[in-house]
Amino acid sequence: MFKRHFHGWLPIFVLALSIVAFQAGSAAAAKRVALLIGNEKYEATSQLNNPANDVELMKASFEDAGFDTVTAVHDLDRASMVRALRDFEDTATGADVAIIYYSGHGMEMNGQNFLLPVDVNLKTDKDVEDEAIPLDRVQRSLEGATRLKLVILDACRNNPFEQSMTRSISTRAVSRGLARVEPESADLLVAFASKAGTVAMDGEGKNSPFATALSKYLTEPGVDVRIALGKVRDEVVTSTNRGQEPFVYGSLGGAQIFLNIKEVNINVTNNGNTQEVSPNGQSAAAADWQNIRDLADKDLIEVFLAKHGSDPVYKMLAEKKLKLLEEAAQTTVTPDEIAWEALKLSTDGAALTRFVERYPDSKHRAEAETQIAALEPKKGLNISQTGKDTQASRDCYLLAGEPQSMPGFLGVNFLKIDSARALTACAQAVNENPDDMMLVNMLGRAQDAGRNYVEARRNYQKAADGGNMYGLTNLAWFSIYGTDGPVDVDKGKQMFEHAANNGNSYAQASLGWLYREGYGGVPQDFAESLKWYQLSANQGYANAMATLGWFYREGNGIPKDFDQSLSWYQKAAEGGDANAMSSLGWAYQNGLGTAQDYTQAKAWYEKAANVGDAYSMALLGWFYDDGKAVPQDYAQARNWYEMASNAGSAYAMGNLSRLYDWGLGTRADPKEAVRWAAASVEGGDPAKLQELKTSPDNFTPAFRKEIQALLRDRGYYSGPLDGDFGAATQNAIDRLAKKS
């Protein structure tokens, strides 16, 4: 969340965050079915109070969520229970989502779980397999479902037969609650009301605490099932004063799964109203474009246009992408080849993951997976605070990991988080390991990137309460920026100080930023800022190292020292910091602390470009445009300018406009030139705005007439299309800039 240290003349508009609507829309056609069993009136043991009420409560939840079939049955003997499961097996075949909810008695024997029909007697342990229903049989009823098989067991109460049953074999163990399960079936989750070996509570009301929480969260619109189950756990833990902790076993794939087909997109400002721009300045269109721009997918781009057609810059980028795909369709170039061209050598884990998911049969899949593996935490490094290292937790780190939070781990810049993919990985990781507060914090990061600020705050707070200083620092930024409430810089600063004094490098750099900027009433104090950045840099935090390079380059609070600046930028670049890489390019380009060397500058810009740095992509375009360190090549310049434009560089858009206007590296196309020029102005490039207003002769007569036509179409100009940039045209250009 740090502000970028710009190099003076090149403004950057960075893209970030995630797309949810594209995936959620497909849920409408999904078939969702549920079987609810409530066993209450037991014949040979004490009756239960809540199962009938719990089943009815869950029935209402699933029906409100639009499930196709919800079957509720009560007080089943063994034969009836088997028949209900068999009938549901047919119902579940081919369904997208199939759920079995059971409320009643259950038991565990020798590590195997059984559900108890109302007619059980269980005089001896030999009777268990004949009179009870094994959990495996329940799971088998879900096998025909295609995306999610979910068993929910509110059956972890005390086994009423534990003391009365005769043991025929001394080694037959009957324990409290239910036994841990490791589902082998794909896409199967088993949710216990209380984790293995513990018992659940009936509660004092008409429903159990588990059922109450399930009805509240499981079918919440727009909430992934893994996150919903995590929220259920948290509420039950709180409502039972930690006397009961629900637990989820099993794992799902990468796609989000919503049990409620209603789509909810909520963006909260500090006054409670909805907004299209988040506190860090990211527009919704920019956020969504970030997550599809590297995919050669016509359908996704058309959905994007339907959603963001009112944004002229990103509308133009999407239309340009469609045009390229149409041109490619006339050749032998495949979509995955187009997508891979933008990703080879990339260190963007989310983008590479998208590529593998979208093009599983691509010949470049192995290369992409190799690059992904290089970005994951090193094998053998224990990444879990509680000792449980799973694939979901590794995926969570890959997609939402805090930068430099482990030795040799680059992590993910907040603006590069693909929230949809990070959300599924981190939700699963937290479900598997709910006491790992770093995973909880990263789940908060995924939600924060997706603008679900309510849930992000909840998880940041939970992580902070559990002692995670990254969670506390992220929570502090909410106060600093007023993300989901009033701005309170003092409160945020206090949280920074607490985390920084506990040795968190991210918090130390954040505190350094406050003093460097003099932000929000904090007195600007370069000496104090340097102190905190130095502490952070000493721990290897790349952002802090890069900032020290900036301090020495600019001479703020210390004498200018280009040698020291270069040294710090070098260390930060080795740590993966894109800004440091581009700053090294700038140093070599301008001879700051070293001999001027365009070849070295180009090499560093290329490294930064591979990390997705739009600034460096734009400068590489300029190198080919001007013939610096390379032969002048307008076609290559156009390629780099287009990549930078897709990454949000308004400067690159302006230069593309010039190439299309004068036919440099491409055929002359005044309409295309004008589209890029308008996008540059609307994207905030002051140089292009100034050029249009003061140097109209820099543009061809055809361009000048076309831009007047565009201004007229936008409603800013009503004069003649004569190419004369008089007062009316200049006023219209000003209106175009102000509209952005």
XYZ file of C-alpha atoms in Angstrom:
740
model
C 0.000 0.000 0.000
C 2.978 2.279 -0.358
C 2.947 5.144 -2.810
C 5.311 4.663 -5.701
C 8.420 6.813 -6.004
C 7.984 8.155 -9.526
C 10.948 9.175 -11.603
C 9.605 12.624 -12.297
C 8.194 12.681 -15.797
C 6.264 9.489 -16.283
C 2.884 9.081 -14.557
C 1.712 5.533 -13.945
C -1.783 4.176 -13.514
C -1.474 0.751 -11.918
C -4.132 -1.963 -12.159
C -5.136 -4.356 -9.423
C -7.713 -6.390 -7.523
C -10.035 -9.102 -8.865
C -12.984 -10.230 -10.892
C -15.843 -12.085 -9.242
C -18.815 -11.352 -11.453
C -17.409 -13.326 -14.374
C -17.419 -16.524 -12.374
C -20.483 -15.962 -10.273
C -22.746 -15.535 -13.253
C -22.405 -19.187 -14.226
C -24.025 -20.299 -11.002
C -27.518 -19.522 -12.254
C -27.621 -22.637 -14.424
C -26.259 -24.965 -11.734
C -28.398 -27.675 -10.197
C -28.211 -27.668 -6.404
C -29.812 -30.331 -4.240
C -29.928 -31.069 -0.529
C -31.057 -33.872 1.794
C -31.742 -32.927 5.420
C -32.093 -35.636 8.082
C -33.192 -34.879 11.646
C -33.203 -37.781 14.122
C -34.674 -36.700 17.438
C -37.047 -39.274 18.889
C -34.746 -42.162 19.790
C -36.441 -45.306 21.052
C -33.725 -46.841 23.224
C -32.002 -43.753 24.610
C -32.619 -40.135 25.505
C -34.297 -37.966 22.917
C -32.741 -34.802 21.513
C -34.261 -31.340 21.605
C -33.117 -29.605 18.422
C -32.831 -31.824 15.298
C -36.361 -31.173 14.013
C -35.953 -27.431 14.457
C -32.444 -27.518 12.964
C -33.642 -29.331 9.849
C -36.473 -26.870 9.307
C -34.099 -23.950 9.779
C -31.684 -25.360 7.191
C -34.540 -26.189 4.832
C -35.624 -22.555 4.847
C -32.033 -21.438 4.183
C -31.547 -23.697 1.181
C -34.961 -22.869 -0.256
C -34.318 -19.135 0.113
C -31.015 -19.659 -1.705
C -32.891 -21.107 -4.680
C -31.921 -24.783 -4.377
C -33.660 -26.960 -6.967
C -34.512 -29.766 -4.558
C -34.572 -29.704 -0.749
C -35.744 -32.925 0.905
C -36.311 -32.886 4.682
C -36.963 -36.133 6.569
C -37.367 -36.806 10.283
C -36.884 -39.625 12.775
C -35.755 -42.350 10.399
C -35.179 -45.959 11.352
C -32.275 -47.733 9.673
C -34.252 -49.008 6.689
C -35.810 -45.605 6.060
C -32.454 -43.873 6.411
C -30.798 -46.194 3.875
C -33.707 -45.667 1.485
C -33.485 -41.870 1.844
C -29.767 -41.978 1.081
C -30.315 -44.248 -1.919
C -33.031 -41.996 -3.343
C -30.827 -38.952 -2.854
C -27.986 -40.739 -4.635
C -30.109 -40.621 -7.792
C -31.091 -36.992 -7.158
C -27.457 -35.942 -6.723
C -26.238 -37.559 -9.935
C -25.304 -34.787 -12.350
C -26.010 -32.023 -9.832
C -23.541 -29.194 -9.566
C -23.835 -29.074 -5.768
C -25.146 -31.821 -3.467
C -25.433 -31.450 0.312
C -26.435 -33.829 3.087
C -27.150 -32.252 6.464
C -27.591 -34.559 9.450
C -28.697 -33.574 12.937
C -28.887 -36.359 15.476
C -26.719 -38.818 17.357
C -23.479 -40.093 15.910
C -20.583 -42.139 17.232
C -17.046 -43.223 16.452
C -15.661 -46.738 16.784
C -12.132 -47.748 15.862
C -11.654 -44.559 13.871
C -14.829 -45.027 11.804
C -17.841 -42.729 12.101
C -21.475 -43.841 12.243
C -24.806 -41.991 12.219
C -27.499 -43.425 14.460
C -31.065 -44.098 13.226
C -33.800 -43.737 15.836
C -34.301 -47.522 16.222
C -30.748 -48.397 17.325
C -30.249 -50.466 20.487
C -26.484 -51.068 20.394
C -26.387 -53.562 23.227
C -22.884 -54.595 22.163
C -20.231 -53.170 19.920
C -21.016 -55.959 17.448
C -24.325 -54.226 16.729
C -22.830 -50.969 15.507
C -22.153 -52.035 11.919
C -25.584 -53.701 11.639
C -27.719 -50.996 13.252
C -25.910 -47.721 12.446
C -25.110 -46.023 9.132
C -21.396 -45.629 8.319
C -20.311 -42.185 7.182
C -18.827 -43.774 4.071
C -22.362 -44.722 2.974
C -23.478 -41.115 3.386
C -20.541 -39.876 1.323
C -21.315 -42.384 -1.423
C -24.723 -40.766 -1.915
C -22.953 -37.622 -3.123
C -20.603 -39.227 -5.635
C -22.613 -38.150 -8.666
C -22.277 -34.412 -7.948
C -19.805 -32.575 -10.178
C -18.499 -29.518 -8.297
C -19.241 -29.763 -4.591
C -20.141 -32.678 -2.345
C -20.790 -31.440 1.170
C -21.654 -33.479 4.272
C -22.633 -31.430 7.330
C -22.745 -33.344 10.591
C -24.407 -31.782 13.609
C -23.817 -35.148 15.267
C -20.860 -34.652 17.557
C -22.895 -34.913 20.774
C -22.020 -37.349 23.518
C -22.599 -40.930 22.387
C -25.484 -42.147 24.614
C -24.447 -45.801 24.207
C -20.785 -45.342 25.092
C -21.148 -46.565 28.679
C -23.911 -49.138 28.198
C -22.521 -51.086 25.234
C -20.857 -54.383 25.988
C -17.359 -54.617 24.512
C -16.844 -57.942 22.764
C -13.219 -57.168 21.878
C -11.068 -55.123 24.203
C -9.271 -53.434 21.329
C -12.488 -51.927 19.947
C -12.218 -48.288 20.937
C -15.292 -46.109 21.282
C -14.392 -42.463 21.845
C -16.033 -39.105 22.413
C -17.428 -37.240 19.436
C -16.514 -38.255 15.909
C -13.197 -39.317 14.409
C -11.139 -37.235 12.005
C -11.800 -38.031 8.341
C -9.615 -37.663 5.255
C -12.040 -37.649 2.302
C -10.570 -39.352 -0.753
C -13.309 -38.303 -3.159
C -12.618 -35.230 -5.258
C -14.414 -32.005 -4.292
C -15.774 -33.463 -1.037
C -15.977 -31.542 2.222
C -17.119 -32.978 5.544
C -18.066 -30.329 8.111
C -18.252 -31.364 11.771
C -20.145 -29.343 14.349
C -17.139 -29.885 16.600
C -13.679 -31.062 15.636
C -12.668 -34.689 15.988
C -12.634 -36.060 19.520
C -14.777 -33.291 21.015
C -18.507 -32.912 21.508
C -20.995 -30.316 20.300
C -23.599 -28.481 22.337
C -27.351 -28.390 21.892
C -27.499 -24.818 23.129
C -30.266 -23.234 25.160
C -32.465 -22.113 22.287
C -34.594 -24.005 19.781
C -31.590 -24.549 17.498
C -28.054 -25.751 18.086
C -25.266 -23.125 17.900
C -23.927 -24.895 14.800
C -27.252 -24.868 12.934
C -27.849 -21.249 13.913
C -24.511 -20.198 12.422
C -25.001 -22.367 9.330
C -28.354 -20.776 8.569
C -26.786 -17.343 8.925
C -23.708 -17.788 6.739
C -23.754 -20.927 4.577
C -26.042 -19.523 1.889
C -25.003 -15.882 2.184
C -25.154 -14.386 -1.343
C -21.819 -14.040 -3.102
C -19.844 -15.854 -0.375
C -17.664 -18.836 -1.290
C -18.596 -22.002 0.622
C -15.143 -22.225 2.253
C -15.385 -18.706 3.608
C -18.942 -19.346 4.760
C -17.811 -22.399 6.737
C -14.985 -20.353 8.227
C -17.476 -17.737 9.387
C -19.625 -20.502 10.878
C -16.623 -21.748 12.854
C -15.825 -18.290 14.199
C -19.395 -17.623 15.330
C -19.747 -20.997 17.078
C -16.396 -20.570 18.839
C -17.531 -17.159 20.075
C -21.100 -18.138 21.017
C -19.915 -21.176 22.998
C -17.051 -19.298 24.679
C -14.608 -21.609 22.867
C -16.423 -24.647 24.201
C -17.093 -25.893 20.667
C -15.026 -25.530 17.516
C -16.476 -26.686 14.186
C -14.035 -28.217 11.734
C -13.944 -28.925 8.002
C -12.165 -31.866 6.405
C -11.403 -32.341 2.710
C -10.459 -29.934 -0.077
C -11.846 -28.326 -3.219
C -10.347 -27.046 -6.461
C -9.543 -23.450 -7.328
C -12.908 -22.142 -8.511
C -15.195 -20.256 -6.164
C -18.430 -22.016 -5.233
C -21.474 -20.042 -4.127
C -24.435 -21.844 -2.582
C -26.644 -18.833 -3.172
C -27.024 -17.826 -6.821
C -27.739 -14.197 -5.984
C -24.726 -12.089 -6.899
C -23.566 -9.416 -4.498
C -20.878 -6.846 -5.293
C -20.429 -4.365 -2.447
C -17.842 -1.597 -2.451
C -17.901 0.451 0.750
C -16.589 3.974 1.139
C -15.837 5.720 4.400
C -19.340 7.185 4.448
C -21.161 3.943 3.774
C -22.082 4.606 0.157
C -21.098 2.360 -2.729
C -18.215 3.406 -4.921
C -16.339 2.485 -8.070
C -12.899 3.504 -6.810
C -11.215 1.954 -3.794
C -9.183 3.921 -1.208
C -5.935 3.089 -3.045
C -7.295 4.703 -6.214
C -8.077 1.566 -8.203
C -11.123 1.792 -10.433
C -13.387 -1.225 -10.836
C -12.622 -1.354 -14.559
C -8.866 -1.272 -13.922
C -9.217 -3.983 -11.306
C -11.136 -6.317 -13.585
C -8.888 -5.633 -16.573
C -5.861 -6.629 -14.504
C -7.259 -10.130 -14.255
C -8.193 -10.770 -17.875
C -5.718 -8.726 -19.909
C -3.272 -11.649 -20.170
C -5.968 -14.094 -21.334
C -6.878 -14.533 -24.998
C -10.537 -15.135 -24.204
C -13.183 -13.472 -26.355
C -16.073 -14.355 -24.011
C -14.414 -12.834 -20.941
C -13.578 -9.653 -22.810
C -17.158 -9.310 -24.033
C -18.435 -9.751 -20.463
C -15.921 -7.098 -19.400
C -17.260 -4.723 -22.050
C -20.826 -5.318 -20.914
C -19.816 -4.446 -17.362
C -17.375 -1.585 -18.006
C -18.404 -0.185 -21.379
C -18.880 3.247 -19.816
C -15.164 3.520 -18.997
C -13.626 4.912 -22.212
C -10.030 3.889 -21.464
C -10.717 0.270 -20.596
C -13.456 -0.013 -23.193
C -10.860 0.954 -25.769
C -8.301 -1.544 -24.382
C -10.875 -4.344 -24.445
C -11.969 -3.517 -27.996
C -8.326 -3.463 -29.069
C -7.837 -6.919 -27.532
C -10.910 -8.240 -29.351
C -9.557 -6.887 -32.619
C -6.239 -8.663 -32.077
C -8.050 -11.911 -31.317
C -10.138 -11.582 -34.476
C -6.991 -11.003 -36.507
C -5.319 -13.996 -34.865
C -8.341 -16.158 -35.675
C -7.542 -15.661 -39.354
C -4.098 -17.195 -38.829
C -2.767 -20.372 -37.221
C -1.949 -18.593 -33.949
C -3.846 -20.164 -31.025
C -5.273 -18.210 -28.059
C -2.811 -19.793 -25.630
C 0.098 -18.633 -27.820
C -1.221 -15.071 -27.667
C -1.631 -15.290 -23.894
C 1.769 -16.899 -23.359
C 3.527 -14.192 -25.354
C 2.533 -11.735 -22.624
C 3.566 -14.064 -19.784
C 6.832 -15.746 -20.684
C 9.499 -14.872 -18.106
C 6.768 -13.354 -15.900
C 6.975 -13.518 -12.109
C 3.274 -12.807 -11.659
C 2.036 -15.927 -9.865
C -1.642 -15.049 -10.241
C -1.320 -14.443 -13.984
C 0.578 -17.692 -14.480
C -2.030 -19.550 -12.448
C -4.784 -18.061 -14.609
C -2.937 -19.257 -17.705
C -2.676 -22.853 -16.430
C -6.343 -22.901 -15.426
C -7.518 -21.386 -18.711
C -5.281 -23.344 -21.073
C -4.637 -26.733 -19.396
C -3.685 -28.373 -22.713
C -1.242 -25.673 -23.828
C 2.259 -26.763 -24.799
C 3.457 -23.926 -22.541
C 1.790 -25.362 -19.436
C 4.994 -27.012 -18.184
C 6.900 -23.737 -18.554
C 4.175 -21.884 -16.656
C 4.166 -24.466 -13.869
C 7.952 -24.266 -13.602
C 7.714 -20.494 -13.193
C 4.949 -20.894 -10.619
C 7.024 -23.386 -8.629
C 9.913 -20.917 -8.546
C 7.620 -18.347 -6.911
C 6.282 -20.643 -4.184
C 7.870 -20.894 -0.740
C 10.918 -23.139 -0.904
C 10.271 -26.838 -0.405
C 11.227 -27.960 3.056
C 10.493 -24.556 4.560
C 7.757 -24.903 7.168
C 5.281 -22.282 6.035
C 2.618 -22.999 8.642
C 2.695 -21.491 12.095
C 0.919 -24.554 13.427
C 2.957 -27.121 11.530
C 0.372 -28.077 8.904
C 1.785 -27.490 5.439
C -0.876 -28.235 2.784
C -1.217 -27.502 -0.903
C -3.940 -24.978 -0.145
C -1.657 -23.091 2.247
C 1.145 -23.044 -0.353
C -1.318 -21.765 -2.963
C -2.476 -19.110 -0.514
C 1.103 -17.904 -0.089
C 1.648 -17.929 -3.856
C -1.459 -15.829 -4.513
C -1.656 -13.553 -1.445
C 1.556 -13.979 0.550
C 3.021 -10.981 2.353
C 6.213 -9.832 0.561
C 9.416 -11.147 2.170
C 7.450 -12.738 5.006
C 9.732 -15.787 4.797
C 13.373 -16.252 3.755
C 13.726 -16.290 -0.020
C 10.007 -15.722 -0.637
C 9.059 -12.786 -2.881
C 5.391 -12.671 -1.916
C 2.675 -10.718 -3.717
C 2.380 -6.961 -3.963
C -1.120 -5.967 -2.822
C -1.909 -4.395 -6.187
C -1.081 -7.682 -7.932
C -3.405 -9.924 -5.895
C -5.959 -11.800 -7.995
C -8.636 -11.782 -5.322
C -10.856 -14.497 -6.799
C -8.096 -17.092 -6.980
C -6.462 -15.998 -3.737
C -9.825 -16.139 -1.994
C -10.472 -19.777 -2.854
C -6.956 -20.899 -1.911
C -6.812 -18.967 1.357
C -10.348 -19.881 2.435
C -9.503 -23.553 1.973
C -6.189 -23.102 3.810
C -7.906 -21.418 6.759
C -10.566 -24.121 6.891
C -7.808 -26.723 7.079
C -5.778 -24.767 9.621
C -7.964 -22.171 11.369
C -5.437 -21.380 14.089
C -2.737 -20.225 11.661
C -3.057 -16.463 11.941
C -0.819 -15.753 8.941
C -3.246 -17.679 6.743
C -6.124 -15.742 8.307
C -4.305 -12.494 7.514
C -3.757 -13.576 3.904
C -7.444 -14.421 3.598
C -8.038 -10.838 4.719
C -5.654 -9.614 1.995
C -7.609 -11.540 -0.638
C -10.878 -10.034 0.614
C -9.323 -6.570 0.837
C -8.130 -6.821 -2.775
C -11.664 -7.870 -3.768
C -13.110 -4.873 -1.864
C -14.976 -6.979 0.638
C -13.841 -4.657 3.386
C -16.201 -5.984 6.037
C -14.744 -9.491 5.832
C -11.202 -8.195 5.331
C -11.434 -6.191 8.547
C -12.845 -9.186 10.391
C -9.948 -11.396 9.363
C -7.281 -8.730 9.857
C -8.659 -8.187 13.362
C -8.764 -11.904 14.041
C -5.152 -12.287 12.869
C -4.051 -9.293 14.946
C -5.841 -10.623 18.033
C -3.960 -13.868 17.466
C -0.642 -12.031 17.563
C 0.002 -11.656 13.817
C 1.686 -8.295 13.238
C 0.994 -8.344 9.490
C -2.715 -8.470 10.295
C -2.319 -5.547 12.703
C -0.419 -3.516 10.093
C -3.041 -4.187 7.419
C -5.730 -3.186 9.896
C -3.823 0.041 10.562
C -4.018 0.956 6.861
C -7.818 0.778 7.136
C -7.644 3.568 9.719
C -5.011 5.527 7.794
C -7.074 5.580 4.586
C -10.569 5.426 6.106
C -11.183 2.317 4.027
C -14.389 1.256 5.738
C -15.031 4.068 8.180
C -13.705 7.457 9.285
C -10.047 8.324 8.757
C -8.120 7.998 12.025
C -4.417 8.479 11.334
C -3.477 8.565 15.022
C -5.085 5.176 15.605
C -3.378 3.732 12.546
C -0.034 5.183 13.618
C -0.361 3.592 17.055
C -0.993 0.210 15.445
C 2.016 0.693 13.155
C 4.151 1.518 16.198
C 2.986 -1.553 18.100
C 3.754 -3.879 15.188
C 7.010 -2.082 14.346
C 8.243 -2.325 17.934
C 7.468 -6.025 17.751
C 9.930 -6.273 14.872
C 7.561 -6.450 11.889
C 9.430 -5.120 8.832
C 6.222 -4.243 6.965
C 5.030 -2.118 9.893
C 8.434 -0.448 10.201
C 8.351 0.539 6.520
C 4.734 1.698 6.896
C 5.704 3.931 9.825
C 8.625 5.236 7.788
C 6.191 6.136 5.007
C 3.994 8.141 7.405
C 6.947 10.267 8.534
C 8.376 10.615 5.022
C 5.096 11.857 3.566
C 4.000 13.850 6.601
C 0.682 12.141 5.995
C -2.570 12.972 7.758
C -1.157 15.508 10.197
C 1.914 13.459 11.112
C 4.857 15.904 11.071
C 7.178 15.256 8.133
C 10.411 13.997 9.656
C 12.990 12.505 7.289
C 15.312 11.489 10.125
C 12.565 9.523 11.871
C 11.462 8.066 8.554
C 15.017 6.933 7.750
C 15.310 5.259 11.142
C 12.283 3.057 10.533
C 13.150 2.294 6.901
C 16.658 1.314 8.001
C 15.274 -1.093 10.631
C 13.013 -2.620 8.003
C 15.791 -2.849 5.407
C 18.055 -4.550 7.928
C 15.533 -7.403 7.945
C 15.695 -7.716 4.161
C 12.410 -5.957 3.343
C 12.866 -5.011 -0.314
C 10.455 -2.072 -0.324
C 12.417 -0.442 2.508
C 15.719 -1.021 0.692
C 14.316 0.605 -2.436
C 13.113 3.576 -0.394
C 16.570 4.020 1.118
C 17.860 4.114 -2.456
C 15.376 6.909 -3.135
C 16.474 8.828 -0.008
C 20.110 8.779 -1.093
C 19.234 9.622 -4.704
C 17.058 12.592 -3.796
C 19.086 13.765 -0.778
C 16.104 14.054 1.536
C 17.263 14.222 5.151
C 20.739 13.040 4.148
C 23.355 14.221 1.635
C 22.894 12.929 -1.902
C 24.977 9.838 -2.454
C 24.431 8.100 -5.789
C 26.799 5.263 -4.878
C 24.767 4.449 -1.758
C 21.565 4.863 -3.735
C 22.757 2.399 -6.356
C 23.814 -0.073 -3.661
C 20.421 -0.036 -1.956
C 18.549 -0.297 -5.248
C 20.729 -3.293 -6.131
C 19.856 -5.055 -2.850
C 16.163 -4.284 -3.269
C 16.161 -5.516 -6.871
C 17.747 -8.787 -5.740
C 14.834 -9.031 -3.305
C 12.374 -8.783 -6.194
C 11.299 -5.144 -5.861
C 10.085 -3.896 -9.267
C 10.500 -0.233 -8.359
C 14.157 -0.867 -7.500
C 14.709 -2.613 -10.830
C 13.223 0.281 -12.773
C 15.166 2.751 -10.595
C 18.397 0.947 -11.467
C 17.426 1.289 -15.113
C 16.900 5.002 -14.542
C 20.282 5.302 -12.792
C 22.127 3.636 -15.687
C 20.139 5.630 -18.240
C 21.087 8.916 -16.594
C 24.511 8.072 -15.142
C 23.512 8.404 -11.487
C 26.254 6.771 -9.410
C 27.611 4.945 -12.432
C 28.672 5.573 -15.986
C 25.764 6.148 -18.354
C 25.026 2.757 -19.894
C 21.893 2.313 -22.013
C 22.539 -1.408 -22.398
C 22.482 -1.930 -18.617
C 19.468 0.372 -18.331
C 17.611 -1.712 -20.899
C 18.487 -4.946 -19.052
C 17.055 -3.621 -15.786
C 13.929 -2.278 -17.481
C 13.401 -5.717 -19.012
C 13.654 -7.358 -15.575
C 11.136 -4.895 -14.157
C 8.846 -5.378 -17.147
C 8.821 -9.126 -16.504
C 7.476 -8.353 -13.026
C 4.677 -6.360 -14.674
C 6.098 -2.851 -14.183
C 4.291 -0.540 -16.623
C 6.857 2.232 -16.183
C 9.641 -0.027 -17.455
C 7.553 -1.366 -20.340
C 6.924 2.198 -21.458
C 10.616 3.079 -21.279
C 11.556 0.002 -23.277
C 9.142 1.269 -25.902
C 10.938 4.602 -25.811
C 14.333 2.866 -26.213
C 13.184 1.255 -29.470
C 11.334 4.413 -30.472
C 14.456 6.572 -30.071
C 17.097 3.950 -30.896
C 18.754 3.886 -27.458
C 21.027 0.820 -26.965
C 19.153 -0.877 -29.804
C 18.552 -0.142 -33.478
C 15.529 2.090 -33.912
C 12.558 -0.229 -34.409
C 9.095 1.316 -34.382
C 7.355 -2.081 -34.535
C 9.125 -3.167 -31.323
C 8.389 0.219 -29.791
C 4.706 -0.273 -30.579
C 4.740 -3.736 -28.959
C 6.225 -2.385 -25.717
C 3.944 0.652 -25.686
C 0.940 -1.646 -26.119
C 2.087 -3.866 -23.228
C 2.585 -0.794 -21.052
C -0.819 0.566 -22.076
C -2.463 -2.712 -21.130
C -0.746 -2.403 -17.762
C -2.215 1.113 -17.373
C 0.492 3.523 -18.581
C -1.140 6.695 -19.914
C 2.271 7.854 -21.140
C 2.577 4.747 -23.319
C -0.925 5.353 -24.687
C 0.126 8.812 -25.777
C 3.188 7.477 -27.584
C 1.106 4.786 -29.280
C -1.112 7.571 -30.547
C 1.889 9.192 -32.250
C 2.958 5.928 -33.917
C -0.525 5.339 -35.345
C -0.854 8.973 -36.391
C 2.360 9.016 -38.418
C 2.365 5.353 -39.476
C 5.525 4.420 -37.555
C 5.878 0.660 -37.134
C 2.317 0.211 -38.341
C 0.046 1.586 -41.020
C -1.229 5.100 -40.405
C -4.637 5.016 -38.741
C -5.962 8.390 -37.517
C -8.999 6.837 -35.811
C -6.782 4.477 -33.796
C -4.367 7.316 -33.070
C -7.181 9.451 -31.687
C -8.521 6.608 -29.518
C -5.106 6.204 -27.893
C -4.650 9.951 -27.478
C -8.031 10.282 -25.764
C -7.218 7.309 -23.520
C -3.915 8.945 -22.605
C -5.604 12.211 -21.643
C -8.366 10.426 -19.743
C -5.729 8.252 -18.064
C -4.094 11.384 -16.673
C -1.005 11.998 -18.837
C -0.278 15.753 -18.581
C 2.287 15.681 -21.412
C -0.225 14.484 -24.003
C -2.816 16.989 -22.772
C -0.280 19.806 -23.015
C 0.839 18.701 -26.482
C -2.723 18.631 -27.802
C -3.395 22.131 -26.505
C -0.129 23.859 -27.380
C 1.380 21.958 -30.321
C -1.410 20.932 -32.709
C 1.072 20.907 -35.593
C 2.649 17.804 -34.028
C -0.407 15.921 -35.293
C -1.512 15.160 -38.840
C -4.506 17.031 -40.312
C -6.461 13.743 -40.376
C -5.782 13.257 -36.651
C -6.928 16.772 -35.793
C -10.231 16.271 -37.593
C -10.747 12.839 -36.013
C -10.216 14.123 -32.503
C -12.756 16.876 -33.115
C -15.163 14.147 -34.225
C -14.478 12.164 -31.034
C -14.991 15.270 -28.903
C -18.271 15.937 -30.689
C -19.401 12.306 -30.140
C -18.610 12.691 -26.436
C -20.722 15.847 -26.266
C -17.809 18.232 -25.615
C -17.627 19.988 -29.004
C -20.144 21.288 -31.519
C -17.975 23.173 -34.000
C -16.795 22.248 -37.500
C -14.467 19.292 -38.177
C -11.803 21.483 -39.753
C -8.692 20.445 -37.839
C -8.307 23.955 -36.419
C -7.569 23.747 -32.689
C -9.165 27.023 -31.743
C -10.665 27.976 -28.387
C -13.690 25.691 -28.771
C -11.528 22.646 -29.509
C -9.165 23.441 -26.642
C -12.069 23.839 -24.225
C -13.407 20.489 -25.379
C -10.016 18.870 -24.764
C -10.022 20.355 -21.244
C -13.465 18.868 -20.661
C -12.200 15.481 -21.833
C -9.362 15.672 -19.296
C -11.625 16.829 -16.453
C -14.156 14.090 -17.170
C -11.499 11.509 -16.325
